[in-house]
Amino acid sequence: MDIQKAIYNDTGYSKERLDALLSVDAQKNLEQMAQKARQITRQRFGNTIQLYAPLYVSNFCVNHCPYCAFNCKSKLPRTRLTIEEACKEADILAAEGFRHILLVSGEDKKFINVEYLAELAKKLREKFSSISIEIYPLDTEEYKKLFAAGIDSIAIYQETYDRADFAKFHTAGPKSDYDWRLETLSRAAEAGFRSLGLGFLIGLSDWRTQTIALAEHANMLMKKYWQARVSFSFPRMRPAENVDEKLFRYMINDTELVQMMVALRLCFPDSEIVMSTRESARFRDNISQICVTRISAGSKTNPGGYGQEDDALEQFEVADDRTPVQIAAMLKEKNLEAVWKDWDKAFSK
Ligand code: SF4
């Protein structure tokens, strides 16, 4: 497809359109793509950006993923939060103003199981208008229990959609089951989850073919589970304890990351675009004005990190360590409004 047509064509997603927007040639038109992405984002989402914070409840994990500090071969000390400890962490976030919280854990099924998450969610739901999870895959019945307890959103990344690369990076443990992971969001949607977060780990495989696979996955979910909203995340590899950066043969630069983000915005005008603290302050400030709709702030990637446990093993180093107040001020300076709550849990009943 012609690149100009791909930018200004208003008909949403097609593989041909996304191919054109992701092409090397389209980099010459990045400014046009960004302007169009900004216009669509402001039309669909107004001048608002939602703030959220991750709460890491355990850094134990049974999987081997060599790209992650939590992998089970790492001999570093581990931490799990009891329900009471997790509530204390959440209280700190609530006092900072957050009303969206993301519970994150390694695959620690012995401790962070459905009962633990349901009990924690029941305690948190009075303080938070939306509770999301980013944990290992569960079955539909388990998701139904979590939904009933107040968890309404999920994020899970396929890491790589390339089966051969996936097998190479996940040689053992439950995560080695590619299809079980791929079908996770379908099971969560069937259980009633209203927000489905997708992504792949940027650095493991060729980003252009991965973005097409991601879009095909999102398109299928949107057609089949039209009640739920799809969101895209862009986890680009970060330095982490005991992780060899030589593994990431497919790292991309800032220009390519912007191209990927705005190409998806053009093809999926109603989807949320999420930006974590993996990216630098400068990058986050700029991309917030173009296509981001949800941004994390003041994140700690180690269990207990908001309280005293600053020395617990973190999943990766954050690149933007500004406080939530500083992020809200940055957004204001750019004529954007930080939204701490945009969803009422009464809607998901
Ligand atoms: S990426 Fe997830 S599953 Fe893999 S080692 Fe890290 S926490 Fe465990």
Coordinates of N, CA, C and O in Angstrom, one line a residue, residues 108-261:
D108 N 4.7 -17.9 40.7 CA 4.9 -18.3 42.1 C 3.6 -18.9 42.6 O 3.0 -18.4 43.5
K109 N 3.2 -19.9 41.9 CA 1.8 -20.4 42.1 C 1.6 -21.0 43.5 O 0.5 -21.0 44.0
K110 N 2.7 -21.4 44.2 CA 2.5 -22.0 45.6 C 2.0 -20.9 46.5 O 1.3 -21.1 47.5
F111 N 2.4 -19.7 46.3 CA 2.1 -18.6 47.2 C 1.2 -17.6 46.6 O 0.1 -17.2 47.2
I112 N 1.5 -17.1 45.4 CA 0.6 -16.1 44.7 C -0.4 -16.9 43.8 O -0.2 -17.1 42.6
N113 N -1.4 -17.5 44.5 CA -2.4 -18.3 43.8 C -3.7 -17.5 43.7 O -3.8 -16.3 44.2
V114 N -4.8 -18.1 43.2 CA -6.0 -17.5 43.0 C -6.6 -17.0 44.4 O -7.2 -15.9 44.5
E115 N -6.5 -17.8 45.4 CA -7.0 -17.5 46.7 C -6.3 -16.2 47.2 O -7.0 -15.3 47.7
Y116 N -5.0 -16.2 47.1 CA -4.2 -15.0 47.5 C -4.7 -13.7 46.8 O -5.0 -12.7 47.4
L117 N -4.8 -13.8 45.5 CA -5.1 -12.7 44.7 C -6.6 -12.2 44.9 O -6.8 -11.0 45.0
A118 N -7.5 -13.2 45.1 CA -8.9 -12.8 45.4 C -9.0 -12.1 46.7 O -9.7 -11.1 46.9
E119 N -8.3 -12.7 47.7 CA -8.4 -12.0 49.0 C -7.8 -10.6 49.0 O -8.3 -9.7 49.6
L120 N -6.6 -10.5 48.3 CA -6.0 -9.2 48.2 C -6.9 -8.2 47.5 O -7.1 -7.0 47.9
A121 N -7.5 -8.7 46.4 CA -8.4 -7.8 45.6 C -9.6 -7.3 46.4 O -10.0 -6.1 46.3
K122 N -10.1 -8.2 47.2 CA -11.3 -7.8 48.0 C -10.9 -6.7 49.0 O -11.7 -5.8 49.3
K123 N -9.7 -6.8 49.5 CA -9.2 -5.7 50.4 C -8.9 -4.4 49.7 O -9.0 -3.3 50.2
L124 N -8.4 -4.5 48.4 CA -8.0 -3.3 47.7 C -9.2 -2.6 47.0 O -9.0 -1.4 46.7
R125 N -10.3 -3.3 46.7 CA -11.2 -2.7 45.8 C -11.9 -1.5 46.4 O -12.5 -0.7 45.6
E126 N -11.9 -1.3 47.7 CA -12.5 -0.1 48.2 C -11.7 1.1 47.9 O -12.2 2.2 47.8
K127 N -10.4 0.9 47.8 CA -9.5 2.0 47.6 C -9.1 2.3 46.1 O -8.7 3.4 45.8
F128 N -9.3 1.3 45.3 CA -8.9 1.4 43.9 C -10.1 1.2 42.9 O -10.9 0.2 43.2
S129 N -10.2 2.0 41.9 CA -11.4 1.8 41.0 C -11.1 0.8 40.0 O -12.1 0.3 39.4
S130 N -9.9 0.4 39.8 CA -9.6 -0.6 38.8 C -8.3 -1.4 39.3 O -7.3 -0.8 39.7
I131 N -8.4 -2.7 39.3 CA -7.3 -3.6 39.7 C -7.0 -4.5 38.5 O -7.8 -5.2 37.9
S132 N -5.7 -4.4 38.1 CA -5.2 -5.2 37.0 C -4.2 -6.3 37.5 O -3.6 -6.1 38.5
I133 N -4.0 -7.3 36.7 CA -3.0 -8.3 37.0 C -2.0 -8.5 35.8 O -2.4 -8.5 34.7
E134 N -0.8 -8.7 36.2 CA 0.2 -9.1 35.2 C 1.0 -10.2 35.8 O 2.0 -10.1 36.5
I135 N 0.4 -11.4 35.7 CA 1.0 -12.6 36.3 C 0.9 -13.8 35.3 O 0.6 -13.6 34.1
Y136 N 1.3 -15.0 35.7 CA 1.3 -16.1 34.9 C -0.1 -16.5 34.4 O -1.1 -16.1 35.0
P137 N -0.3 -17.3 33.3 CA -1.6 -17.6 32.7 C -2.4 -18.5 33.7 O -1.9 -19.4 34.3
L138 N -3.7 -18.2 33.7 CA -4.7 -19.0 34.5 C -5.7 -19.6 33.6 O -5.8 -19.2 32.4
D139 N -6.6 -20.5 34.1 CA -7.7 -21.0 33.3 C -8.9 -20.1 33.5 O -9.0 -19.2 34.4
T140 N -9.9 -20.3 32.7 CA -11.1 -19.5 32.6 C -11.8 -19.4 34.0 O -12.2 -18.3 34.5
E141 N -11.9 -20.6 34.6 CA -12.6 -20.6 35.9 C -11.9 -19.8 37.0 O -12.5 -19.1 37.8
E142 N -10.5 -19.8 36.9 CA -9.7 -19.0 37.8 C -9.9 -17.5 37.6 O -10.1 -16.7 38.5
Y143 N -10.0 -17.2 36.3 CA -10.2 -15.8 35.9 C -11.6 -15.3 36.4 O -11.8 -14.2 36.8
K144 N -12.6 -16.2 36.3 CA -13.9 -15.8 36.8 C -13.9 -15.5 38.3 O -14.5 -14.6 38.8
K145 N -13.1 -16.3 39.1 CA -13.0 -16.0 40.5 C -12.4 -14.7 40.8 O -12.8 -13.9 41.6
L146 N -11.3 -14.4 40.0 CA -10.7 -13.1 40.2 C -11.6 -11.9 39.8 O -11.6 -10.9 40.4
F147 N -12.3 -12.1 38.7 CA -13.2 -11.0 38.3 C -14.3 -10.8 39.4 O -14.6 -9.6 39.7
A148 N -14.8 -11.9 39.9 CA -15.8 -11.7 41.0 C -15.2 -11.0 42.2 O -15.9 -10.3 42.9
A149 N -13.9 -11.2 42.4 CA -13.2 -10.5 43.6 C -12.9 -9.1 43.3 O -12.5 -8.3 44.2
G150 N -13.0 -8.6 42.0 CA -12.8 -7.2 41.8 C -11.6 -6.9 40.8 O -11.3 -5.7 40.5
I151 N -11.0 -7.9 40.3 CA -9.9 -7.7 39.3 C -10.6 -7.7 37.9 O -11.3 -8.6 37.5
D152 N -10.4 -6.6 37.2 CA -11.1 -6.4 35.9 C -10.2 -6.3 34.7 O -10.7 -6.3 33.5
S153 N -8.9 -6.2 34.8 CA -8.0 -6.0 33.7 C -6.8 -6.9 33.8 O -6.4 -7.3 34.9
I154 N -6.2 -7.2 32.6 CA -5.1 -8.1 32.6 C -4.1 -7.6 31.6 O -4.5 -7.0 30.5
A155 N -2.8 -7.8 31.8 CA -1.8 -7.6 30.8 C -0.9 -8.9 30.8 O -0.6 -9.4 31.9
I156 N -0.7 -9.4 29.6 CA 0.2 -10.5 29.5 C 0.9 -10.4 28.2 O 0.3 -10.2 27.1
Y157 N 2.2 -10.6 28.2 CA 3.0 -10.4 26.9 C 3.4 -11.7 26.4 O 3.8 -12.6 27.2
Q158 N 3.3 -11.9 25.1 CA 3.7 -13.2 24.5 C 5.2 -13.3 24.5 O 5.7 -14.4 24.2
E159 N 5.9 -12.2 24.8 CA 7.4 -12.2 24.7 C 7.9 -12.2 23.3 O 8.6 -11.3 22.9
T160 N 7.6 -13.3 22.6 CA 7.8 -13.3 21.1 C 6.8 -14.1 20.5 O 6.4 -15.2 21.0
Y161 N 6.2 -13.7 19.4 CA 5.2 -14.5 18.7 C 5.9 -15.5 17.8 O 5.2 -16.4 17.2
D162 N 7.2 -15.4 17.6 CA 7.9 -16.4 16.8 C 8.1 -17.7 17.6 O 8.8 -17.7 18.6
R163 N 7.5 -18.8 17.1 CA 7.5 -20.0 17.9 C 8.9 -20.6 18.1 O 9.2 -21.0 19.2
A164 N 9.8 -20.4 17.1 CA 11.1 -21.0 17.3 C 11.9 -20.1 18.3 O 12.6 -20.7 19.2
D165 N 11.8 -18.8 18.2 CA 12.4 -18.0 19.2 C 11.8 -18.2 20.6 O 12.5 -18.2 21.6
F166 N 10.5 -18.4 20.7 CA 9.8 -18.6 21.9 C 10.4 -19.9 22.6 O 10.7 -19.9 23.8
A167 N 10.6 -20.9 21.8 CA 11.1 -22.2 22.3 C 12.5 -22.0 22.8 O 13.0 -22.6 23.8
K168 N 13.3 -21.2 22.1 CA 14.7 -20.9 22.4 C 14.8 -20.2 23.8 O 15.7 -20.5 24.6
F169 N 13.9 -19.3 24.0 CA 14.0 -18.5 25.3 C 13.2 -19.2 26.5 O 13.4 -18.8 27.6
H170 N 12.4 -20.2 26.2 CA 11.6 -20.8 27.2 C 11.7 -22.3 27.1 O 10.9 -23.0 26.5
T171 N 12.8 -22.8 27.6 CA 13.2 -24.2 27.3 C 12.6 -25.1 28.3 O 12.5 -26.3 28.1
A172 N 12.1 -24.6 29.5 CA 11.5 -25.5 30.5 C 10.5 -24.7 31.3 O 10.4 -23.5 31.2
G173 N 9.8 -25.4 32.2 CA 8.9 -24.7 33.1 C 7.6 -24.5 32.4 O 7.4 -24.7 31.1
P174 N 6.5 -24.1 33.1 CA 5.2 -23.9 32.5 C 5.2 -22.9 31.4 O 4.3 -23.0 30.5
K175 N 6.1 -22.0 31.4 CA 6.0 -20.9 30.4 C 6.4 -21.5 29.0 O 6.2 -20.8 28.0
S176 N 7.0 -22.7 28.9 CA 7.4 -23.2 27.6 C 6.2 -23.5 26.7 O 6.3 -23.8 25.6
D177 N 4.9 -23.5 27.3 CA 3.7 -23.8 26.5 C 3.3 -22.6 25.7 O 2.5 -21.7 26.3
Y178 N 3.7 -22.4 24.5 CA 3.4 -21.2 23.7 C 1.9 -21.0 23.6 O 1.4 -19.9 23.7
D179 N 1.1 -22.1 23.2 CA -0.3 -21.9 23.0 C -1.1 -21.5 24.2 O -2.0 -20.7 24.1
W180 N -0.7 -22.1 25.3 CA -1.4 -21.8 26.6 C -1.3 -20.3 26.9 O -2.2 -19.6 27.3
R181 N -0.1 -19.8 26.6 CA 0.2 -18.4 26.9 C -0.6 -17.5 25.9 O -1.3 -16.5 26.2
L182 N -0.6 -17.9 24.6 CA -1.2 -17.2 23.5 C -2.7 -17.0 23.8 O -3.3 -16.0 23.5
E183 N -3.3 -18.0 24.3 CA -4.8 -18.0 24.5 C -5.2 -17.4 25.8 O -6.4 -17.4 26.1
T184 N -4.3 -16.9 26.6 CA -4.6 -16.4 27.9 C -5.6 -15.2 27.9 O -6.6 -15.2 28.6
L185 N -5.4 -14.3 27.0 CA -6.3 -13.2 26.9 C -7.7 -13.6 26.5 O -8.7 -13.0 27.0
S186 N -7.8 -14.6 25.7 CA -9.2 -15.1 25.3 C -9.9 -15.7 26.5 O -11.1 -15.4 26.8
R187 N -9.1 -16.4 27.3 CA -9.8 -17.0 28.6 C -10.2 -15.9 29.5 O -11.3 -15.9 30.1
A188 N -9.3 -14.8 29.7 CA -9.7 -13.7 30.6 C -10.9 -13.0 30.0 O -11.8 -12.6 30.8
A189 N -11.0 -12.8 28.7 CA -12.1 -12.1 28.2 C -13.4 -12.9 28.4 O -14.5 -12.4 28.7
E190 N -13.3 -14.2 28.2 CA -14.5 -15.1 28.5 C -14.9 -15.0 29.9 O -16.1 -15.1 30.2
A191 N -14.0 -14.7 30.8 CA -14.4 -14.6 32.2 C -14.9 -13.2 32.6 O -15.4 -13.0 33.7
G192 N -14.9 -12.3 31.6 CA -15.5 -11.0 31.8 C -14.5 -9.8 32.0 O -15.0 -8.7 32.1
F193 N -13.2 -10.0 31.9 CA -12.3 -8.9 32.0 C -12.6 -7.9 30.9 O -12.8 -8.2 29.8
R194 N -12.5 -6.6 31.3 CA -12.9 -5.5 30.4 C -11.7 -4.9 29.7 O -11.9 -4.2 28.7
S195 N -10.5 -5.2 30.2 CA -9.3 -4.6 29.5 C -8.2 -5.6 29.3 O -7.8 -6.3 30.2
L196 N -7.8 -5.8 28.0 CA -6.9 -6.9 27.7 C -5.6 -6.3 27.2 O -5.6 -5.6 26.1
G197 N -4.5 -6.4 27.9 CA -3.2 -5.8 27.5 C -2.3 -6.8 26.8 O -2.0 -7.9 27.3
L198 N -1.8 -6.3 25.7 CA -0.9 -7.2 24.8 C 0.4 -6.5 24.6 O 0.5 -5.3 24.7
G199 N 1.4 -7.3 24.3 CA 2.7 -6.8 23.9 C 3.7 -7.9 23.6 O 3.3 -9.1 23.8
F200 N 4.8 -7.6 23.2 CA 5.9 -8.5 23.2 C 7.2 -7.9 23.7 O 7.2 -6.6 23.8
L201 N 8.1 -8.7 24.1 CA 9.3 -8.1 24.7 C 10.2 -7.6 23.6 O 10.7 -8.5 22.8
I202 N 10.4 -6.4 23.5 CA 11.2 -5.8 22.3 C 12.6 -6.1 22.5 O 13.3 -5.6 23.5
G203 N 13.2 -6.8 21.6 CA 14.6 -7.2 21.7 C 14.8 -8.7 21.4 O 15.9 -9.1 21.0
L204 N 13.8 -9.5 21.5 CA 13.9 -10.9 21.3 C 13.9 -11.4 19.9 O 14.5 -12.4 19.5
S205 N 13.0 -10.7 19.1 CA 12.8 -11.1 17.7 C 12.7 -9.9 16.8 O 12.5 -8.8 17.4
D206 N 12.6 -10.0 15.5 CA 12.5 -8.9 14.6 C 11.2 -8.1 14.9 O 10.1 -8.6 14.9
W207 N 11.4 -6.8 15.2 CA 10.2 -6.0 15.7 C 9.1 -5.8 14.7 O 7.9 -5.7 15.0
R208 N 9.5 -5.8 13.4 CA 8.4 -5.5 12.4 C 7.5 -6.8 12.2 O 6.3 -6.6 12.3
T209 N 8.1 -8.0 12.1 CA 7.2 -9.1 12.0 C 6.4 -9.4 13.3 O 5.3 -9.8 13.3
Q210 N 7.1 -9.0 14.5 CA 6.4 -9.2 15.8 C 5.2 -8.2 15.9 O 4.2 -8.5 16.4
T211 N 5.4 -7.0 15.3 CA 4.3 -6.0 15.4 C 3.1 -6.5 14.6 O 1.9 -6.3 15.0
I212 N 3.3 -7.1 13.4 CA 2.2 -7.6 12.6 C 1.5 -8.7 13.4 O 0.3 -8.8 13.4
A213 N 2.3 -9.6 14.0 CA 1.7 -10.7 14.8 C 0.8 -10.2 15.9 O -0.3 -10.6 16.2
L214 N 1.4 -9.1 16.6 CA 0.7 -8.5 17.7 C -0.6 -7.9 17.2 O -1.7 -8.1 17.9
A215 N -0.6 -7.2 16.1 CA -1.8 -6.6 15.5 C -2.8 -7.7 15.1 O -4.0 -7.5 15.4
E216 N -2.4 -8.7 14.6 CA -3.3 -9.8 14.2 C -4.0 -10.4 15.5 O -5.2 -10.7 15.5
H217 N -3.2 -10.5 16.5 CA -3.7 -11.0 17.8 C -4.8 -10.1 18.3 O -5.9 -10.4 18.7
A218 N -4.4 -8.8 18.3 CA -5.4 -7.8 18.8 C -6.6 -7.7 18.0 O -7.8 -7.6 18.5
N219 N -6.5 -7.8 16.7 CA -7.6 -7.8 15.8 C -8.6 -8.9 16.1 O -9.8 -8.7 16.1
M220 N -8.0 -10.1 16.3 CA -8.9 -11.2 16.6 C -9.6 -11.0 17.9 O -10.8 -11.2 18.0
L221 N -8.9 -10.5 18.9 CA -9.6 -10.3 20.2 C -10.7 -9.2 20.1 O -11.7 -9.4 20.7
M222 N -10.4 -8.2 19.4 CA -11.4 -7.1 19.2 C -12.7 -7.6 18.5 O -13.8 -7.2 18.9
K223 N -12.5 -8.5 17.6 CA -13.7 -9.0 16.8 C -14.5 -9.9 17.7 O -15.7 -9.9 17.7
K224 N -13.7 -10.8 18.4 CA -14.4 -11.8 19.2 C -15.0 -11.3 20.5 O -16.0 -11.8 21.0
Y225 N -14.2 -10.4 21.2 CA -14.6 -10.0 22.5 C -14.8 -8.5 22.4 O -14.0 -7.7 23.1
W226 N -15.8 -8.0 21.7 CA -15.9 -6.6 21.4 C -16.3 -5.8 22.7 O -16.1 -4.6 22.7
Q227 N -16.7 -6.5 23.7 CA -17.1 -5.7 25.0 C -15.8 -5.2 25.7 O -15.8 -4.3 26.4
A228 N -14.7 -5.9 25.4 CA -13.4 -5.6 26.1 C -12.6 -4.6 25.3 O -12.8 -4.5 24.1
R229 N -11.8 -3.8 26.0 CA -10.9 -2.9 25.3 C -9.5 -3.5 25.2 O -9.0 -4.0 26.2
V230 N -8.9 -3.3 24.1 CA -7.5 -3.8 23.9 C -6.5 -2.7 24.2 O -6.7 -1.6 23.8
S231 N -5.4 -3.1 24.9 CA -4.4 -2.0 25.1 C -3.0 -2.6 24.7 O -2.8 -3.8 24.8
F232 N -2.1 -1.7 24.2 CA -0.8 -2.2 23.7 C 0.2 -1.6 24.7 O 0.2 -0.5 25.0
S233 N 1.2 -2.5 25.0 CA 2.3 -2.1 25.8 C 3.6 -2.3 25.0 O 3.6 -3.2 24.1
F234 N 4.7 -1.6 25.3 CA 5.9 -1.7 24.5 C 7.1 -2.0 25.4 O 8.0 -1.1 25.6
P235 N 7.2 -3.1 26.1 CA 8.3 -3.4 27.0 C 9.6 -3.6 26.2 O 9.8 -4.7 25.6
R236 N 10.4 -2.6 26.2 CA 11.7 -2.7 25.5 C 12.7 -3.1 26.6 O 12.7 -2.6 27.7
M237 N 13.6 -4.1 26.2 CA 14.5 -4.6 27.2 C 15.3 -3.6 28.0 O 15.7 -2.6 27.5
R238 N 15.4 -3.9 29.3 CA 16.2 -3.0 30.2 C 17.3 -3.8 30.9 O 17.1 -5.0 31.1
P239 N 18.4 -3.1 31.3 CA 19.4 -3.9 32.1 C 18.7 -4.5 33.3 O 17.9 -3.8 33.9
A240 N 19.2 -5.6 33.7 CA 18.7 -6.3 34.9 C 19.8 -7.2 35.5 O 20.7 -7.6 34.8
E241 N 19.7 -7.4 36.8 CA 20.6 -8.3 37.5 C 20.7 -9.6 36.8 O 19.7 -10.2 36.5
N242 N 22.0 -10.1 36.6 CA 22.2 -11.4 36.1 C 21.6 -11.6 34.7 O 21.3 -12.8 34.3
V243 N 21.4 -10.6 33.9 CA 20.9 -10.7 32.6 C 21.9 -10.3 31.6 O 22.4 -9.2 31.7
D244 N 22.2 -11.2 30.6 CA 23.3 -10.9 29.6 C 22.6 -10.1 28.5 O 21.8 -10.7 27.7
E245 N 23.1 -8.9 28.3 CA 22.4 -8.0 27.3 C 22.7 -8.5 25.8 O 22.1 -8.1 24.9
K246 N 23.7 -9.4 25.7 CA 24.0 -10.0 24.4 C 22.9 -10.8 23.8 O 22.8 -11.1 22.6
L247 N 22.0 -11.2 24.7 CA 20.8 -12.0 24.3 C 19.9 -11.2 23.4 O 19.1 -11.8 22.6
F248 N 19.9 -9.9 23.5 CA 18.9 -9.1 22.8 C 19.5 -8.6 21.5 O 19.9 -7.5 21.3
R249 N 19.4 -9.5 20.5 CA 20.0 -9.2 19.2 C 19.1 -8.2 18.4 O 19.5 -7.7 17.4
Y250 N 17.9 -8.1 18.8 CA 16.9 -7.3 18.0 C 16.5 -6.0 18.7 O 15.3 -5.6 18.5
M251 N 17.4 -5.4 19.4 CA 17.0 -4.1 20.1 C 16.7 -3.1 19.1 O 17.3 -3.1 18.0
I252 N 15.8 -2.2 19.4 CA 15.4 -1.1 18.4 C 15.7 0.2 19.0 O 15.9 0.4 20.2
N253 N 15.9 1.2 18.1 CA 16.2 2.6 18.6 C 14.9 3.4 18.9 O 13.8 2.9 18.6
D254 N 15.1 4.6 19.4 CA 13.9 5.4 19.7 C 13.0 5.7 18.5 O 11.8 5.7 18.6
T255 N 13.6 5.9 17.4 CA 12.9 6.2 16.2 C 12.0 5.1 15.8 O 10.8 5.2 15.4
E256 N 12.6 3.9 15.8 CA 11.8 2.7 15.5 C 10.7 2.4 16.5 O 9.6 2.0 16.1
L257 N 11.0 2.7 17.8 CA 9.9 2.5 18.8 C 8.7 3.5 18.5 O 7.6 3.1 18.6
V258 N 9.1 4.7 18.2 CA 8.0 5.7 17.9 C 7.2 5.2 16.7 O 6.0 5.3 16.6
Q259 N 7.9 4.7 15.6 CA 7.2 4.3 14.4 C 6.3 3.2 14.8 O 5.1 3.1 14.3
M260 N 6.7 2.2 15.6 CA 5.8 1.1 16.0 C 4.6 1.6 16.7 O 3.5 1.2 16.5
M261 N 4.8 2.5 17.6 CA 3.7 3.0 18.5 C 2.7 3.8 17.6 O 1.5 3.6 17.7

